[in-house]
PDB file of C-alpha atoms in Angstrom:
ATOM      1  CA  UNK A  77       0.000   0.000   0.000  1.00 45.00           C
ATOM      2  CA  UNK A  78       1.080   3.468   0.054  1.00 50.00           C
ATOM      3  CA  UNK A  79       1.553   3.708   3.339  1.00 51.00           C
ATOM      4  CA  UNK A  80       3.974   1.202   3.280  1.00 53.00           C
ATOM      5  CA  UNK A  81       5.703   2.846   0.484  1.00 51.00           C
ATOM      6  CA  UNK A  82       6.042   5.811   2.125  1.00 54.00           C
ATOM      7  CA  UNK A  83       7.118   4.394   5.729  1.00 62.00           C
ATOM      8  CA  UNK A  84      10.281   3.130   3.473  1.00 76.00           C
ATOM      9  CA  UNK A  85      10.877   6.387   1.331  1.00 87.00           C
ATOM     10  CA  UNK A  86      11.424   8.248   4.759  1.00 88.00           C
ATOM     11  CA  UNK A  87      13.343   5.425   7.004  1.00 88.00           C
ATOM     12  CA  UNK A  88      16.762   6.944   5.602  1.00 91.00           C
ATOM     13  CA  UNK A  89      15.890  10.319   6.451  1.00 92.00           C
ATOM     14  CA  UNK A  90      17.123  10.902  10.098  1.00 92.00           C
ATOM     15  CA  UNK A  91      15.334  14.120  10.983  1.00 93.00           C
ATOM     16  CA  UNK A  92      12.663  16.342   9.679  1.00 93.00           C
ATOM     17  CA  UNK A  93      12.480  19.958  10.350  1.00 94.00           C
ATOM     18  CA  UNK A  94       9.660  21.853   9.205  1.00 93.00           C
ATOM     19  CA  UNK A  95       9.956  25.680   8.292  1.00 93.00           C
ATOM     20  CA  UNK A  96       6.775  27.870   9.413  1.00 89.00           C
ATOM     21  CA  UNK A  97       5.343  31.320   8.968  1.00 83.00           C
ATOM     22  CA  UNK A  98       2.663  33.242  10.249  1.00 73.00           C
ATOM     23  CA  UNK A  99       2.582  35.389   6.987  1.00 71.00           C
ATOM     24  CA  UNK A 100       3.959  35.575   3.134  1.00 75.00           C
ATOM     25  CA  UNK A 101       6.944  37.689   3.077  1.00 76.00           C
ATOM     26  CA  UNK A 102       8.780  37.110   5.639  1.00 80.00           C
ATOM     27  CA  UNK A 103      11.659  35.098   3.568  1.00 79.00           C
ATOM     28  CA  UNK A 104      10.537  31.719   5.170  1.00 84.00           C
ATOM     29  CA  UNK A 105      11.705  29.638   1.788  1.00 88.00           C
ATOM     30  CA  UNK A 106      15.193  32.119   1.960  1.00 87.00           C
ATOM     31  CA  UNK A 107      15.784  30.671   5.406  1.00 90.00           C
ATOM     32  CA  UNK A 108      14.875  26.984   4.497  1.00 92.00           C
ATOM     33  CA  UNK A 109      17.113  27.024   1.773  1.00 90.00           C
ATOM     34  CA  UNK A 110      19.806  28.765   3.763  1.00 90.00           C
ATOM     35  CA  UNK A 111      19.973  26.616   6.478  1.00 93.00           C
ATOM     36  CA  UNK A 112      20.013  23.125   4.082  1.00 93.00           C
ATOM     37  CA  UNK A 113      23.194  25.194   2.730  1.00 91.00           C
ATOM     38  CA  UNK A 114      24.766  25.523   6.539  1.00 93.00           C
ATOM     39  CA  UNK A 115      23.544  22.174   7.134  1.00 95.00           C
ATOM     40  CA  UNK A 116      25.326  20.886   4.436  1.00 93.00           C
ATOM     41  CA  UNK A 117      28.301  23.465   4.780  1.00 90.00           C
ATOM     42  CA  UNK A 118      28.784  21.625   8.047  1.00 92.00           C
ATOM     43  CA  UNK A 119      29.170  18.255   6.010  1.00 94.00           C
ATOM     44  CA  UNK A 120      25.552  16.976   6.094  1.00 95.00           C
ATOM     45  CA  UNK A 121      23.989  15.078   3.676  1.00 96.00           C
ATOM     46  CA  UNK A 122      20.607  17.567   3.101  1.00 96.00           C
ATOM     47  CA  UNK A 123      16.998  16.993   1.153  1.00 95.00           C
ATOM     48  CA  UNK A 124      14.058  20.200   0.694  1.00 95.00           C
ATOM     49  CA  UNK A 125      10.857  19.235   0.580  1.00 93.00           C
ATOM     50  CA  UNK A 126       8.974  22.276  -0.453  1.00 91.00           C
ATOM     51  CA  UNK A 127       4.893  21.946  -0.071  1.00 87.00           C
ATOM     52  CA  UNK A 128       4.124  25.165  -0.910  1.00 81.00           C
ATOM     53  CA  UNK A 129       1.012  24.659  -3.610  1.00 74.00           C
ATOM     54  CA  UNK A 130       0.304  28.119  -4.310  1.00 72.00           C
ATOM     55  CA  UNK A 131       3.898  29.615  -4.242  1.00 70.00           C
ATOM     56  CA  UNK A 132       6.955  26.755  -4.612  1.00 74.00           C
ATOM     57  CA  UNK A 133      10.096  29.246  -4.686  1.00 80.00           C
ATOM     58  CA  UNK A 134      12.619  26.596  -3.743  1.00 87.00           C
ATOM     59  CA  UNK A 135      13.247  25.268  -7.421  1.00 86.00           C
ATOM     60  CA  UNK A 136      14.076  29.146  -8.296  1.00 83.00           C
ATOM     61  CA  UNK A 137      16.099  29.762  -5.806  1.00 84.00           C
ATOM     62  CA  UNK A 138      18.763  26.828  -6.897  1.00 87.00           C
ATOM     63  CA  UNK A 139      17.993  27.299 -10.666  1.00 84.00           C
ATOM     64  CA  UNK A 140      16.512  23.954 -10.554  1.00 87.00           C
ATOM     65  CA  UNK A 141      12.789  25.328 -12.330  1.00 81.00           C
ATOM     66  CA  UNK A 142      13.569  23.463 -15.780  1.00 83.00           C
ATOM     67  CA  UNK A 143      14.542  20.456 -14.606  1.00 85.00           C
ATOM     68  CA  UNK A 144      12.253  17.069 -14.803  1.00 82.00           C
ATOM     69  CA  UNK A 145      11.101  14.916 -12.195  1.00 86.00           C
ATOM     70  CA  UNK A 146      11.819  11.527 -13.167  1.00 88.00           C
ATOM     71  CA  UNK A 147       9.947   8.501 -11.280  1.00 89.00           C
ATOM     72  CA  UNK A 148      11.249   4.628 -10.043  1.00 89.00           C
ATOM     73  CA  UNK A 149       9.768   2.073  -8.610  1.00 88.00           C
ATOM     74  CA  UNK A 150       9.169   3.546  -4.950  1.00 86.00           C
ATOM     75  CA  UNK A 151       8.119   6.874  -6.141  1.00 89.00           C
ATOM     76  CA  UNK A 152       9.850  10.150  -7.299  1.00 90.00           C
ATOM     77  CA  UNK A 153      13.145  10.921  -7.861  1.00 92.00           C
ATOM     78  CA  UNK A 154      14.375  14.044  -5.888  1.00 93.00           C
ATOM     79  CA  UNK A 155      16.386  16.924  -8.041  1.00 93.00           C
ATOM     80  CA  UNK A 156      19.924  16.896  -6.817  1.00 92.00           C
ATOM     81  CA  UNK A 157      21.545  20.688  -7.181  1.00 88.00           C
ATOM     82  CA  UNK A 158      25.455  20.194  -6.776  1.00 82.00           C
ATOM     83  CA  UNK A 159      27.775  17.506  -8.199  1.00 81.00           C
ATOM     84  CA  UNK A 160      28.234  16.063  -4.901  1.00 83.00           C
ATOM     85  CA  UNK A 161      24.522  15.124  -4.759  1.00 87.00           C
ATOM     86  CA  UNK A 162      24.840  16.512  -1.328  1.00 92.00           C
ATOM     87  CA  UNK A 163      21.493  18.761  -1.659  1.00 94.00           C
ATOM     88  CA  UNK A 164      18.271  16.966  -3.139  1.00 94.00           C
ATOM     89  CA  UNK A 165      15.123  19.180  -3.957  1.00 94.00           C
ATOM     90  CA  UNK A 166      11.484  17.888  -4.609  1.00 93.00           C
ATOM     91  CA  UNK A 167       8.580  20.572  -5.365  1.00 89.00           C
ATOM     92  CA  UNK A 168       5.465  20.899  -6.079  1.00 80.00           C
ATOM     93  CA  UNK A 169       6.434  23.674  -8.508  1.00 80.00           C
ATOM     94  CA  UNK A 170       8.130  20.265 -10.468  1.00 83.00           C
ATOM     95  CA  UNK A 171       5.159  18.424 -10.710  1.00 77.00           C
ATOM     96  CA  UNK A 172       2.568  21.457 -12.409  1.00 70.00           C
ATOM     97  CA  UNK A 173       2.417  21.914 -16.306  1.00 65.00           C
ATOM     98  CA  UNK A 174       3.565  25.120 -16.440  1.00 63.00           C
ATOM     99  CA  UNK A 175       5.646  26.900 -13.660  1.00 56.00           C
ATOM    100  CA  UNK A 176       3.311  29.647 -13.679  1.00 60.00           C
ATOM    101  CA  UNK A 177       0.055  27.721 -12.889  1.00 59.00           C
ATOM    102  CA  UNK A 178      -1.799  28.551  -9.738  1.00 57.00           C
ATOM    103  CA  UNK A 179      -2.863  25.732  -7.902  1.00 61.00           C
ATOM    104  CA  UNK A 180      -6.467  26.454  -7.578  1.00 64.00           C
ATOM    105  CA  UNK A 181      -8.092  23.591  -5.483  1.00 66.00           C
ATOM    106  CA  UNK A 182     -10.129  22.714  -2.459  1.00 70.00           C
ATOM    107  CA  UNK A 183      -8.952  21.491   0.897  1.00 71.00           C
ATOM    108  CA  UNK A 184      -9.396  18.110   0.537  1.00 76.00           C
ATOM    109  CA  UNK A 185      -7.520  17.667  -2.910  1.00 78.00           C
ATOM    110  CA  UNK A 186      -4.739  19.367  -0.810  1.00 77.00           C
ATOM    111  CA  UNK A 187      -4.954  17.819   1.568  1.00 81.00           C
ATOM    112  CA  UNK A 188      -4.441  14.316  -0.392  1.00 82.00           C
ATOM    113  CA  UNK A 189      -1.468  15.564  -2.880  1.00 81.00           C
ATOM    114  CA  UNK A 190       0.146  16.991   0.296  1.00 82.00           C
ATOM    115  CA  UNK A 191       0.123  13.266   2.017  1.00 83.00           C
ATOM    116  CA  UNK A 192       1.047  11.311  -1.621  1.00 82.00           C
ATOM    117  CA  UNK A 193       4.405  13.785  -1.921  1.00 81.00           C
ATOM    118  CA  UNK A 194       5.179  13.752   1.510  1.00 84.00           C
ATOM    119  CA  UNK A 195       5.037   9.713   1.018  1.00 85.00           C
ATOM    120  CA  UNK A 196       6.091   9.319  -2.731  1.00 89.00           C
ATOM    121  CA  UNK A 197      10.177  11.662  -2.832  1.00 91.00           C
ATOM    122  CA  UNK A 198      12.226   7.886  -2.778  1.00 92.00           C
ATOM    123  CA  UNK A 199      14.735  10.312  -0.677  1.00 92.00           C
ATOM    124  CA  UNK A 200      17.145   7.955   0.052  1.00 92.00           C
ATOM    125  CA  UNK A 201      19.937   8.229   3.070  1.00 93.00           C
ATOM    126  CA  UNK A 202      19.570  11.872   4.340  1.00 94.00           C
ATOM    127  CA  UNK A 203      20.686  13.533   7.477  1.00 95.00           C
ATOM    128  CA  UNK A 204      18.418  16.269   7.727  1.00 95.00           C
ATOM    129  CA  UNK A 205      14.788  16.705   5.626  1.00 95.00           C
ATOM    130  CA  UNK A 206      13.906  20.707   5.576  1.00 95.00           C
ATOM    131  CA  UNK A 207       9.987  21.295   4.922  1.00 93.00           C
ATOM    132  CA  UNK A 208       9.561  24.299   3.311  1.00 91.00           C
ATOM    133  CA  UNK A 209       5.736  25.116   4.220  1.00 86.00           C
ATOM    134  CA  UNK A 210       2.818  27.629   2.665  1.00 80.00           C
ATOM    135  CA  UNK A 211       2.329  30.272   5.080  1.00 76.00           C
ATOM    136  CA  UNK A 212       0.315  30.737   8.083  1.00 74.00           C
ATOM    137  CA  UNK A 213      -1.243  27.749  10.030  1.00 68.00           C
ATOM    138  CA  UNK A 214      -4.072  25.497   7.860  1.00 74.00           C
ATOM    139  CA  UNK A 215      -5.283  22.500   7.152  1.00 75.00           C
ATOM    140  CA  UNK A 216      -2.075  22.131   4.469  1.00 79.00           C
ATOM    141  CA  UNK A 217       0.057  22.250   7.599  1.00 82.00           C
ATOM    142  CA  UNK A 218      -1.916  19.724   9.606  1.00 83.00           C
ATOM    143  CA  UNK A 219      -1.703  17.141   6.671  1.00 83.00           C
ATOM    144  CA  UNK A 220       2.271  17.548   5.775  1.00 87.00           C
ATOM    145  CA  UNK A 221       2.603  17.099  10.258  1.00 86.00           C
ATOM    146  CA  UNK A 222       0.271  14.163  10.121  1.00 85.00           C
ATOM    147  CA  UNK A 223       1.971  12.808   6.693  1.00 85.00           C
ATOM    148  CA  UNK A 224       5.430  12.964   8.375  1.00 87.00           C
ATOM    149  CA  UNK A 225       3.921  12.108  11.998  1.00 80.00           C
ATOM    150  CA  UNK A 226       5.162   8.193  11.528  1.00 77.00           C
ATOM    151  CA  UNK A 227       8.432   9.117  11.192  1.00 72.00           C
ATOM    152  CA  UNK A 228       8.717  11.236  14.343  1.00 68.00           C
ATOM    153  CA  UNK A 229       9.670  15.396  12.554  1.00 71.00           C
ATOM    154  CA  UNK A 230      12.520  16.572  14.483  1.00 76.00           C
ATOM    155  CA  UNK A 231      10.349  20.059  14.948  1.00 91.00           C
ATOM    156  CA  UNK A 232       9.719  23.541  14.047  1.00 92.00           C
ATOM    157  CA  UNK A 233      11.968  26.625  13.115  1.00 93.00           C
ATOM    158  CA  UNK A 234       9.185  29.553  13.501  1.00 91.00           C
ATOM    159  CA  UNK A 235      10.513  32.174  10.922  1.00 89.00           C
ATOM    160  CA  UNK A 236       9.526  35.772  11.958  1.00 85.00           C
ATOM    161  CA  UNK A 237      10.717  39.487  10.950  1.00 81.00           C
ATOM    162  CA  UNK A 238      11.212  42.308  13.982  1.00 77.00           C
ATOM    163  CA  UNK A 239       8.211  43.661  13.619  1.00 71.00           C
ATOM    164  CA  UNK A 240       5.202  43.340  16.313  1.00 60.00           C
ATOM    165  CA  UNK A 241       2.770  42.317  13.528  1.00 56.00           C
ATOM    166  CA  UNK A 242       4.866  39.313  12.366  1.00 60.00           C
ATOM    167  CA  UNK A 243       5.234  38.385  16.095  1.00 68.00           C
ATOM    168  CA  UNK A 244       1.469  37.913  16.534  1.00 71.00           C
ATOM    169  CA  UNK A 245       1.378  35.468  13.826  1.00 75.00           C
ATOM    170  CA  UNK A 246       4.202  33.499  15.610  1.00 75.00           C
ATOM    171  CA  UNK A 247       2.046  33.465  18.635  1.00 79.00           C
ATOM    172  CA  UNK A 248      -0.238  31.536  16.897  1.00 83.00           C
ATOM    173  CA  UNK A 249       1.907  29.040  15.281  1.00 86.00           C
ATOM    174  CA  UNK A 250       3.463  28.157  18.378  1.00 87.00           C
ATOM    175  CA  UNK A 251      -0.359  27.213  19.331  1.00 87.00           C
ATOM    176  CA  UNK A 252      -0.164  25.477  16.440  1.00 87.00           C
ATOM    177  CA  UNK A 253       3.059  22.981  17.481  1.00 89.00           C
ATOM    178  CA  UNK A 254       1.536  23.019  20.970  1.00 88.00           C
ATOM    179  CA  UNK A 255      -1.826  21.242  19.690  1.00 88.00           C
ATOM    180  CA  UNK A 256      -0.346  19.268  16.486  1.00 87.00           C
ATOM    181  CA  UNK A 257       2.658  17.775  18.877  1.00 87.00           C
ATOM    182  CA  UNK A 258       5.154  19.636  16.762  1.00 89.00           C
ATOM    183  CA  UNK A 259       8.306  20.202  18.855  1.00 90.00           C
ATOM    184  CA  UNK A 260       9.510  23.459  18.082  1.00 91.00           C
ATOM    185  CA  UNK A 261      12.690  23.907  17.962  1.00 92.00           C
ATOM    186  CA  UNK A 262      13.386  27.830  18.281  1.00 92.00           C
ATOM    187  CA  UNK A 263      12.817  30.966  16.604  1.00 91.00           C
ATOM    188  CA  UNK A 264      14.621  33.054  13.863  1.00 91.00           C
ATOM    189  CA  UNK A 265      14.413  36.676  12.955  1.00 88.00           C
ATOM    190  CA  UNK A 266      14.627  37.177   9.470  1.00 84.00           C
ATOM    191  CA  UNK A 267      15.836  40.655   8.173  1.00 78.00           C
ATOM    192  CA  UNK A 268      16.879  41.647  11.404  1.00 72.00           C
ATOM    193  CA  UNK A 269      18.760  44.770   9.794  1.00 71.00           C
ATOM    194  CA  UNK A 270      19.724  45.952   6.119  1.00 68.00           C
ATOM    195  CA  UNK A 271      24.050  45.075   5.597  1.00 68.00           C
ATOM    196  CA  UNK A 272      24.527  48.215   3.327  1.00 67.00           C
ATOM    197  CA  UNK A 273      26.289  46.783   0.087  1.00 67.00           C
ATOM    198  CA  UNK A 274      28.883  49.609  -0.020  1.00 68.00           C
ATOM    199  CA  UNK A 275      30.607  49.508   3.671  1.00 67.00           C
ATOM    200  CA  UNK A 276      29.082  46.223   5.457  1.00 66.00           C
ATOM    201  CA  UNK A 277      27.708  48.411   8.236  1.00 71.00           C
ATOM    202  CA  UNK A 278      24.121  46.477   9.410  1.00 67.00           C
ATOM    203  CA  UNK A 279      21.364  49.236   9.798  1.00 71.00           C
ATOM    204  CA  UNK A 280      18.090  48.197  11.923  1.00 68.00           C
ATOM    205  CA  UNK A 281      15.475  49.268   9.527  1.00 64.00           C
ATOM    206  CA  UNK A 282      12.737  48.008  11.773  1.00 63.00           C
ATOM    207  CA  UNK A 283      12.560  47.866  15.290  1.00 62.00           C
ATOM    208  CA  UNK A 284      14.626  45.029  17.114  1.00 64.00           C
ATOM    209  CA  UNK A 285      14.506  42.456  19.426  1.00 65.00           C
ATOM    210  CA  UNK A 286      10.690  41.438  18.610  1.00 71.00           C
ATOM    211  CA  UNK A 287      11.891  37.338  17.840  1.00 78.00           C
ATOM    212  CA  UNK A 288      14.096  37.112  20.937  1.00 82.00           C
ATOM    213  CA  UNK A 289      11.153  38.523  22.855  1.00 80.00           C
ATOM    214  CA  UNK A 290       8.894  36.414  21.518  1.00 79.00           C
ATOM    215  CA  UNK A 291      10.429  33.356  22.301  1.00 85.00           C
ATOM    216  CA  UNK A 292      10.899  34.308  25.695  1.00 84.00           C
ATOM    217  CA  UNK A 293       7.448  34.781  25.919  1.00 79.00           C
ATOM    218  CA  UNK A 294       6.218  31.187  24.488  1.00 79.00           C
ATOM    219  CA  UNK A 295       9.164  29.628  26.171  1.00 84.00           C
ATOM    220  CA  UNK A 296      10.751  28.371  23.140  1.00 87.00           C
ATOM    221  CA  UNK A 297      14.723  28.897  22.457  1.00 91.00           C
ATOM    222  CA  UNK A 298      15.387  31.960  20.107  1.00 91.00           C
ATOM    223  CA  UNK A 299      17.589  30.526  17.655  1.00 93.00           C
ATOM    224  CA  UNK A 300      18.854  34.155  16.088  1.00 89.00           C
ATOM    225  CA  UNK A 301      18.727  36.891  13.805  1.00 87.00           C
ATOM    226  CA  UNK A 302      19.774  36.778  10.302  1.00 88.00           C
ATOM    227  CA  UNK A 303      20.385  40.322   8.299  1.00 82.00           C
ATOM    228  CA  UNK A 304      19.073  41.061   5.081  1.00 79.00           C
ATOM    229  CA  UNK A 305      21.883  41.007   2.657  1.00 81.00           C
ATOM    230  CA  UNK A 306      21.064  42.605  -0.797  1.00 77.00           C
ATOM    231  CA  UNK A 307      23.603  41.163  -2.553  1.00 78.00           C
ATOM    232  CA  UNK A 308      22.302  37.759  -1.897  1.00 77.00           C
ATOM    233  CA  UNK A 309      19.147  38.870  -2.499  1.00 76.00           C
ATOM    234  CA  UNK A 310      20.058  39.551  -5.969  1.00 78.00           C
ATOM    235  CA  UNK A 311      22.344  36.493  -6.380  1.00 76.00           C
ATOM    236  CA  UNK A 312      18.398  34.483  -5.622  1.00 72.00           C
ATOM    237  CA  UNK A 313      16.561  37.107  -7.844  1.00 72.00           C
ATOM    238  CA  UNK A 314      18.821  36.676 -10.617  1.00 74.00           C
ATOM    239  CA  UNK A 315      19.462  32.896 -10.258  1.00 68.00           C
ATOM    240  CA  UNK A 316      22.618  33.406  -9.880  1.00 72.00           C
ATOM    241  CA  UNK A 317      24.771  30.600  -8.205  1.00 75.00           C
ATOM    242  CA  UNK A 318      23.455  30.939  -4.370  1.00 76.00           C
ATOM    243  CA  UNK A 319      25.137  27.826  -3.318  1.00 79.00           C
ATOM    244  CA  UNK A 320      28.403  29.353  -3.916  1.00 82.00           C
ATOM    245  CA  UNK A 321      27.863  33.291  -2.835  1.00 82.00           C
ATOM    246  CA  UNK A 322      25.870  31.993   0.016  1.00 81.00           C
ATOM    247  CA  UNK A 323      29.115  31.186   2.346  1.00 84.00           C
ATOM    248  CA  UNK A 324      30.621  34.743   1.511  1.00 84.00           C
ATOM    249  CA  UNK A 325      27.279  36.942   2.822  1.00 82.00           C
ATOM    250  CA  UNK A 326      27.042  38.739   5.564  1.00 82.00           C
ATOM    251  CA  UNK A 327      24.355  36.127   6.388  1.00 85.00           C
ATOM    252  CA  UNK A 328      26.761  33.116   6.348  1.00 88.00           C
ATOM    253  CA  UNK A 329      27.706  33.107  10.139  1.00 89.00           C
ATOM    254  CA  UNK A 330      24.321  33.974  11.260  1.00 89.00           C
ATOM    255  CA  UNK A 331      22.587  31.053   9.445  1.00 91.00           C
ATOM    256  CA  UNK A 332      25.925  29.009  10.491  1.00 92.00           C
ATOM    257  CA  UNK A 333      25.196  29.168  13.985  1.00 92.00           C
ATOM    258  CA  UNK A 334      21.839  28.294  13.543  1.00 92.00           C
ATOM    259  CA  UNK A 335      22.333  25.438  12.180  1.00 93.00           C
ATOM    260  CA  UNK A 336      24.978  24.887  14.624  1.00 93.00           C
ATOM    261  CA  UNK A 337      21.955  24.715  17.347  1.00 92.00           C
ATOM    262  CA  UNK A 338      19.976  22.227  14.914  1.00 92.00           C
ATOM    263  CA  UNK A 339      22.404  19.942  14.830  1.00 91.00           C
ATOM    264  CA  UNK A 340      23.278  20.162  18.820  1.00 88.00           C
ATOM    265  CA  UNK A 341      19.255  19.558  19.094  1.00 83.00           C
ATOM    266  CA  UNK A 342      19.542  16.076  16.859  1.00 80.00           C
ATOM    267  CA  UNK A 343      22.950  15.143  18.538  1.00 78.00           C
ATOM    268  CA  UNK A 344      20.775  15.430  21.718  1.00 78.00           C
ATOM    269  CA  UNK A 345      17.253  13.678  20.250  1.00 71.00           C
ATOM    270  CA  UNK A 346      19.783  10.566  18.884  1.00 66.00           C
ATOM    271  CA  UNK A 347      21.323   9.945  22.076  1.00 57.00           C
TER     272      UNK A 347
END
């Protein structure tokens, strides 16, 4: 059955870690596909799932949009992005006609595609599995948690920006993990301050501080803030080659440590 299917596409991924957002915008697929970099920077062996219907960026991001998803006999065949075959990518955004088609459906079509890709990527051996998630908290999110339930998701990385509105939404996606069982693993501050191109200097264009607070406040570990770095910005916009630029931004040791905590948390969950 498919169920079976699926229990054996995941038993060679060691842990899952899904990437939430309260809201669009606030660079949740940046961060997913920063950290499988740092993850993989640290010698890590990384996959991206990304399960966002109505928006899959992850396939732009590593210039992977063209590419064809081929199938074998226990399902698809992940995209691999570097000649190591170190970083795998499966997306939704591989499986539509045409890049540009909106996927306009109801809930419970969703719902089921949702649980056949989360069961049907034959991933292989894999040290970490990053989730890259649609925004906010729905009935998308409760499928991919249940789909993945069997094989125990390492947790949550809660991806908010500094400002107060962004926090609310976190608030309610740590309700989320609460009531879905989702561990969650710790919060990160995206665009925590503009690195000006020119002289390196990091300017707070919003107000600071609102992440660390906020994970004070629900109790969870604040995992840190990473600084919006134009130049990397544009190196994603214009598919340029991320992989490599993405160890010389001023993001780099930001995301590094980060990732740094992830692993400490598996080390810890192994043992």
């Amino acid at each position: 059955s498919a169920e079976v299917i699926g229990a054996s596409n995941l038993s060679g991924v060691r842990h899952v870690v899904l990437v939430l957002s309260g809201k669009g915008g606030v660079g949740k697929s940046t961060v997913a596909a920063q950290l499988a970099l740092s993850l993989r920077h640290a010698g890590k062996k990384v996959g991206i799932l990304d399960v966002d219907l109505c928006g899959p960026s992850i396939p732009r991001m590593f210039k992977a949009q063209d590419s064809d998803v081929h199938q074998c006999d226990s399902g698809w065949v992940p995209v691999f992005v570097d000649q190591e075959k170190s970083i795998s990518l499966m997306s939704i955004g591989f499986l539509l006609e045409k890049p540009d088609d909106a996927v306009v459906w109801r809930g419970p079509k969703k719902n089921a595609l949702i649980k056949q890709f989360v069961a049907d990527v034959a991933w292989g051996e894999l040290d970490f599995l990053i989730v890259d998630t649609p925004p906010g908290t729905s009935d998308e999110h409760i499928s991919t948690v249940e789909a993945l339930r069997p094989y125990r998701p390492l947790g949550a990385i809660l991806v908010t920006t500094p400002q107060a509105v962004a926090v609310g939404d976190v608030r309610r996606e740590v309700t989320f993990c609460k009531k879905t069982g989702l561990r969650v693993l710790g919060i990160v501050e995206n665009m925590s301050g503009f690195v000006c191109p020119h002289c390196s200097e990091c300017t707070n264009i919003f107000s600071k501080g609102g992440g660390e607070e906020l994970a004070k406040y629900a109790g969870v570990p604040f995992l840190g803030s990473v600084p919006l770095d134009p130049q990397l910005s544009q190196s994603l916009e214009e598919g340029r080659d991320f992989i490599r630029e993405f160890p010389k931004s001023s993001a780099f040791p930001a995301l590094a440590h980060i990732a740094q905590q992830v692993l400490d948390g598996a080390s810890q969950r192994s043992s």
